[in-house]
Amino acid sequence: MDDTTPGTPALDPAIAAQLRRNAQGLVPAVVQQYDTGEVLMLAWMDDEALRRTLTTGRATYWSRSRAEYWVKGATSGNFQAVKSVALDCDGDTVLVKVDQSGPACHTGTRTCFEGRELPLGDG
Amino acid sequence: MDDTTPGTPALDPAIAAQLRRNAQGLVPAVVQQYDTGEVLMLAWMDDEALRRTLTTGRATYWSRSRAEYWVKGATSGNFQAVKSVALDCDGDTVLVKVDQSGPACHTGTRTCFEGRELPLGDG
């Protein structure tokens, strides 16, 4: 299921033309719980991950560590139902609003940032 | 003001040790309005930008295009007062909660994602 077979639909060229990808062909995707506003995690997408996210309703990323497409929740069951997707002003970041089932973080916390605040102050 | 002079305090080594930077020495910073939950923008930080953000109370980034430190609002007046900063579970992303004065986006919209939604569907 990670193959892109010939004839597979490509990302809408009008969208692809707006993307400003990094040297690896990726853009960061900020993932936010659509109703509470919690920032859940940050992941990465190439054109195909974005196409799958837009068309399947399940948030799909490119795993840099595993070098494969990654449907969030495919192994954990903690899927992300896609509510909306927006590009930023210069096309180099995607904001994905989702309905997250269970914890977003592989450590078991609701978000990947929970309980990880840094101290503010005069340093 | 963009110089790092000898004797300038460095980022707390305990924090620096947790950072997983990209090849350019940067981590993405997701910037969120602290009370409404709006995701305002994504920017980039190196260790020094993070130190300045933690210690000055004004969100400070590394501008990749200008190759200099960038106090958000220094030219526009649209400062970001820092409310909290958190690292994610694997130390490769920062979440900065701020109180944004005026629009966050250089285009004049409140956020960099506003009005830029992509169509969902069967593609």
Tab-separated table of N, CA and C in Angstrom, chain A residues 12-95:
chain	number	residue	atom	x	y	z
A	12	ASP	N	-3.544	17.364	-7.244
A	12	ASP	CA	-4.047	18.429	-8.124
A	12	ASP	C	-2.899	19.377	-8.492
A	13	PRO	N	-2.603	19.517	-9.767
A	13	PRO	CA	-1.461	20.360	-10.171
A	13	PRO	C	-1.577	21.795	-9.675
A	14	ALA	N	-2.799	22.282	-9.513
A	14	ALA	CA	-2.984	23.654	-9.025
A	14	ALA	C	-2.517	23.777	-7.577
A	15	ILE	N	-2.672	22.686	-6.814
A	15	ILE	CA	-2.177	22.672	-5.429
A	15	ILE	C	-0.667	22.447	-5.431
A	16	ALA	N	-0.237	21.484	-6.219
A	16	ALA	CA	1.194	21.162	-6.267
A	16	ALA	C	2.018	22.397	-6.635
A	17	ALA	N	1.460	23.240	-7.493
A	17	ALA	CA	2.188	24.437	-7.945
A	17	ALA	C	2.382	25.450	-6.818
A	18	GLN	N	1.550	25.359	-5.784
A	18	GLN	CA	1.648	26.304	-4.663
A	18	GLN	C	2.629	25.846	-3.596
A	19	LEU	N	3.011	24.556	-3.627
A	19	LEU	CA	3.838	24.003	-2.549
A	19	LEU	C	5.288	24.438	-2.690
A	20	ARG	N	5.855	24.862	-1.575
A	20	ARG	CA	7.298	25.115	-1.514
A	20	ARG	C	7.902	24.070	-0.599
A	21	ARG	N	8.473	23.053	-1.214
A	21	ARG	CA	8.984	21.889	-0.481
A	21	ARG	C	10.436	22.111	-0.060
A	22	ASN	N	10.853	21.380	0.977
A	22	ASN	CA	12.269	21.458	1.366
A	22	ASN	C	13.105	20.569	0.449
A	23	ALA	N	14.382	20.452	0.758
A	23	ALA	CA	15.290	19.705	-0.119
A	23	ALA	C	14.902	18.233	-0.238
A	24	GLN	N	14.143	17.744	0.742
A	24	GLN	CA	13.685	16.355	0.708
A	24	GLN	C	12.308	16.227	0.048
A	25	GLY	N	11.792	17.322	-0.474
A	25	GLY	CA	10.482	17.271	-1.139
A	25	GLY	C	9.316	17.299	-0.170
A	26	LEU	N	9.559	17.766	1.054
A	26	LEU	CA	8.555	17.693	2.115
A	26	LEU	C	8.150	19.074	2.615
A	27	VAL	N	6.955	19.145	3.168
A	27	VAL	CA	6.530	20.332	3.922
A	27	VAL	C	6.079	19.876	5.306
A	28	PRO	N	6.318	20.706	6.332
A	28	PRO	CA	5.818	20.356	7.658
A	28	PRO	C	4.306	20.514	7.719
A	29	ALA	N	3.680	19.585	8.443
A	29	ALA	CA	2.237	19.629	8.648
A	29	ALA	C	1.967	19.807	10.138
A	30	VAL	N	1.370	20.931	10.492
A	30	VAL	CA	0.943	21.173	11.863
A	30	VAL	C	-0.423	20.520	12.022
A	31	VAL	N	-0.557	19.694	13.049
A	31	VAL	CA	-1.795	18.933	13.218
A	31	VAL	C	-2.508	19.427	14.469
A	32	GLN	N	-3.749	19.848	14.277
A	32	GLN	CA	-4.508	20.495	15.346
A	32	GLN	C	-5.860	19.812	15.526
A	33	GLN	N	-6.236	19.598	16.785
A	33	GLN	CA	-7.593	19.110	17.074
A	33	GLN	C	-8.593	20.194	16.687
A	34	TYR	N	-9.551	19.838	15.835
A	34	TYR	CA	-10.377	20.868	15.179
A	34	TYR	C	-11.267	21.623	16.156
A	35	ASP	N	-11.721	20.996	17.235
A	35	ASP	CA	-12.677	21.682	18.107
A	35	ASP	C	-12.026	22.325	19.329
A	36	THR	N	-11.050	21.681	19.920
A	36	THR	CA	-10.422	22.258	21.117
A	36	THR	C	-9.273	23.196	20.771
A	37	GLY	N	-8.721	23.066	19.555
A	37	GLY	CA	-7.594	23.902	19.161
A	37	GLY	C	-6.245	23.383	19.622
A	38	GLU	N	-6.219	22.275	20.343
A	38	GLU	CA	-4.923	21.714	20.770
A	38	GLU	C	-4.020	21.438	19.570
A	39	VAL	N	-2.766	21.871	19.652
A	39	VAL	CA	-1.785	21.439	18.656
A	39	VAL	C	-1.312	20.055	19.087
A	40	LEU	N	-1.568	19.078	18.245
A	40	LEU	CA	-1.339	17.684	18.626
A	40	LEU	C	0.096	17.238	18.336
A	41	MET	N	0.616	17.622	17.174
A	41	MET	CA	1.906	17.098	16.717
A	41	MET	C	2.327	17.851	15.465
A	42	LEU	N	3.536	17.613	15.043
A	42	LEU	CA	4.006	18.083	13.741
A	42	LEU	C	4.533	16.874	12.981
A	43	ALA	N	4.135	16.769	11.716
A	43	ALA	CA	4.605	15.664	10.879
A	43	ALA	C	4.990	16.238	9.522
A	44	TRP	N	5.328	15.382	8.592
A	44	TRP	CA	5.824	15.833	7.283
A	44	TRP	C	5.036	15.191	6.159
A	45	MET	N	4.843	15.932	5.090
A	45	MET	CA	4.107	15.433	3.927
A	45	MET	C	4.876	15.722	2.651
A	46	ASP	N	4.813	14.762	1.740
A	46	ASP	CA	5.160	15.051	0.351
A	46	ASP	C	3.841	15.215	-0.421
A	47	ASP	N	3.939	15.398	-1.715
A	47	ASP	CA	2.730	15.620	-2.508
A	47	ASP	C	1.727	14.474	-2.342
A	48	GLU	N	2.226	13.251	-2.349
A	48	GLU	CA	1.329	12.097	-2.289
A	48	GLU	C	0.667	11.982	-0.910
A	49	ALA	N	1.397	12.259	0.137
A	49	ALA	CA	0.790	12.237	1.480
A	49	ALA	C	-0.312	13.291	1.569
A	50	LEU	N	-0.067	14.453	0.979
A	50	LEU	CA	-1.089	15.501	0.986
A	50	LEU	C	-2.297	15.054	0.168
A	51	ARG	N	-2.035	14.448	-0.980
A	51	ARG	CA	-3.157	13.957	-1.799
A	51	ARG	C	-3.997	12.935	-1.023
A	52	ARG	N	-3.334	12.012	-0.363
A	52	ARG	CA	-4.070	10.991	0.405
A	52	ARG	C	-4.849	11.621	1.554
A	53	THR	N	-4.231	12.606	2.199
A	53	THR	CA	-4.908	13.284	3.315
A	53	THR	C	-6.158	14.001	2.829
A	54	LEU	N	-6.059	14.644	1.661
A	54	LEU	CA	-7.199	15.394	1.117
A	54	LEU	C	-8.309	14.470	0.622
A	55	THR	N	-7.929	13.292	0.142
A	55	THR	CA	-8.919	12.472	-0.557
A	55	THR	C	-9.440	11.296	0.259
A	56	THR	N	-8.684	10.839	1.265
A	56	THR	CA	-9.135	9.658	2.014
A	56	THR	C	-9.806	10.018	3.323
A	57	GLY	N	-9.622	11.256	3.777
A	57	GLY	CA	-10.216	11.646	5.055
A	57	GLY	C	-9.424	11.169	6.256
A	58	ARG	N	-8.324	10.491	6.025
A	58	ARG	CA	-7.441	10.060	7.116
A	58	ARG	C	-6.089	10.729	6.941
A	59	ALA	N	-5.616	11.383	8.001
A	59	ALA	CA	-4.344	12.110	7.906
A	59	ALA	C	-3.212	11.125	7.624
A	60	THR	N	-2.455	11.438	6.594
A	60	THR	CA	-1.392	10.564	6.113
A	60	THR	C	-0.123	11.392	5.937
A	61	TYR	N	0.986	10.863	6.439
A	61	TYR	CA	2.245	11.588	6.443
A	61	TYR	C	3.329	10.766	5.763
A	62	TRP	N	4.472	11.426	5.567
A	62	TRP	CA	5.662	10.721	5.131
A	62	TRP	C	6.547	10.538	6.355
A	63	SER	N	6.832	9.288	6.688
A	63	SER	CA	7.708	9.014	7.821
A	63	SER	C	9.151	9.137	7.365
A	64	ARG	N	9.849	10.138	7.924
A	64	ARG	CA	11.240	10.328	7.540
A	64	ARG	C	12.114	9.206	8.092
A	65	SER	N	11.774	8.686	9.264
A	65	SER	CA	12.604	7.642	9.862
A	65	SER	C	12.399	6.291	9.163
A	66	ARG	N	11.162	6.034	8.755
A	66	ARG	CA	10.889	4.744	8.112
A	66	ARG	C	10.873	4.847	6.595
A	67	ALA	N	10.912	6.081	6.079
A	67	ALA	CA	10.885	6.311	4.625
A	67	ALA	C	9.695	5.605	3.975
A	68	GLU	N	8.511	5.866	4.542
A	68	GLU	CA	7.296	5.283	3.957
A	68	GLU	C	6.088	6.134	4.334
A	69	TYR	N	4.997	5.952	3.588
A	69	TYR	CA	3.768	6.641	3.953
A	69	TYR	C	3.235	6.037	5.242
A	70	TRP	N	2.578	6.890	6.003
A	70	TRP	CA	2.209	6.546	7.362
A	70	TRP	C	0.807	7.105	7.595
A	71	VAL	N	-0.178	6.209	7.594
A	71	VAL	CA	-1.532	6.615	7.971
A	71	VAL	C	-1.558	6.650	9.488
A	72	LYS	N	-1.666	7.863	10.032
A	72	LYS	CA	-1.661	7.988	11.492
A	72	LYS	C	-2.784	7.121	12.068
A	73	GLY	N	-2.435	6.229	12.986
A	73	GLY	CA	-3.416	5.342	13.594
A	73	GLY	C	-3.464	3.958	12.983
A	74	ALA	N	-2.766	3.744	11.875
A	74	ALA	CA	-2.846	2.437	11.207
A	74	ALA	C	-2.368	1.312	12.122
A	75	THR	N	-1.394	1.602	12.956
A	75	THR	CA	-0.954	0.568	13.892
A	75	THR	C	-1.536	0.779	15.288
A	76	SER	N	-1.671	2.026	15.707
A	76	SER	CA	-2.126	2.307	17.081
A	76	SER	C	-3.639	2.330	17.207
A	77	GLY	N	-4.340	2.511	16.085
A	77	GLY	CA	-5.792	2.703	16.144
A	77	GLY	C	-6.190	4.140	16.413
A	78	ASN	N	-5.212	4.987	16.674
A	78	ASN	CA	-5.501	6.391	16.992
A	78	ASN	C	-5.505	7.246	15.719
A	79	PHE	N	-6.552	7.024	14.921
A	79	PHE	CA	-6.671	7.709	13.636
A	79	PHE	C	-6.950	9.189	13.813
A	80	GLN	N	-6.701	9.912	12.724
A	80	GLN	CA	-7.036	11.335	12.658
A	80	GLN	C	-8.001	11.544	11.490
A	81	ALA	N	-9.256	11.847	11.816
A	81	ALA	CA	-10.249	12.148	10.789
A	81	ALA	C	-10.049	13.590	10.349
A	82	VAL	N	-9.834	13.786	9.060
A	82	VAL	CA	-9.481	15.106	8.540
A	82	VAL	C	-10.717	15.998	8.446
A	83	LYS	N	-10.640	17.158	9.061
A	83	LYS	CA	-11.727	18.137	9.027
A	83	LYS	C	-11.447	19.254	8.029
A	84	SER	N	-10.193	19.705	7.959
A	84	SER	CA	-9.830	20.731	6.981
A	84	SER	C	-8.316	20.721	6.813
A	85	VAL	N	-7.885	21.235	5.682
A	85	VAL	CA	-6.460	21.354	5.374
A	85	VAL	C	-6.250	22.721	4.743
A	86	ALA	N	-5.247	23.446	5.218
A	86	ALA	CA	-4.950	24.758	4.640
A	86	ALA	C	-3.446	24.893	4.431
A	87	LEU	N	-3.084	25.584	3.362
A	87	LEU	CA	-1.695	25.974	3.118
A	87	LEU	C	-1.439	27.318	3.771
A	88	ASP	N	-0.190	27.590	4.101
A	88	ASP	CA	0.091	28.930	4.605
A	88	ASP	C	0.404	29.890	3.457
A	89	CYS	N	0.656	31.133	3.813
A	89	CYS	CA	0.779	32.222	2.839
A	89	CYS	C	1.862	31.994	1.797
A	90	ASP	N	2.938	31.306	2.177
A	90	ASP	CA	3.996	31.075	1.194
A	90	ASP	C	4.124	29.612	0.784
A	91	GLY	N	3.126	28.806	1.133
A	91	GLY	CA	3.036	27.449	0.600
A	91	GLY	C	4.055	26.477	1.146
A	92	ASP	N	4.690	26.819	2.277
A	92	ASP	CA	5.693	25.883	2.792
A	92	ASP	C	5.294	25.202	4.094
A	93	THR	N	4.031	25.352	4.492
A	93	THR	CA	3.518	24.673	5.683
A	93	THR	C	2.048	24.343	5.464
A	94	VAL	N	1.627	23.203	6.000
A	94	VAL	CA	0.235	22.778	5.921
A	94	VAL	C	-0.336	22.736	7.336
A	95	LEU	N	-1.553	23.203	7.489
A	95	LEU	CA	-2.269	23.066	8.758
A	95	LEU	C	-3.409	22.078	8.555
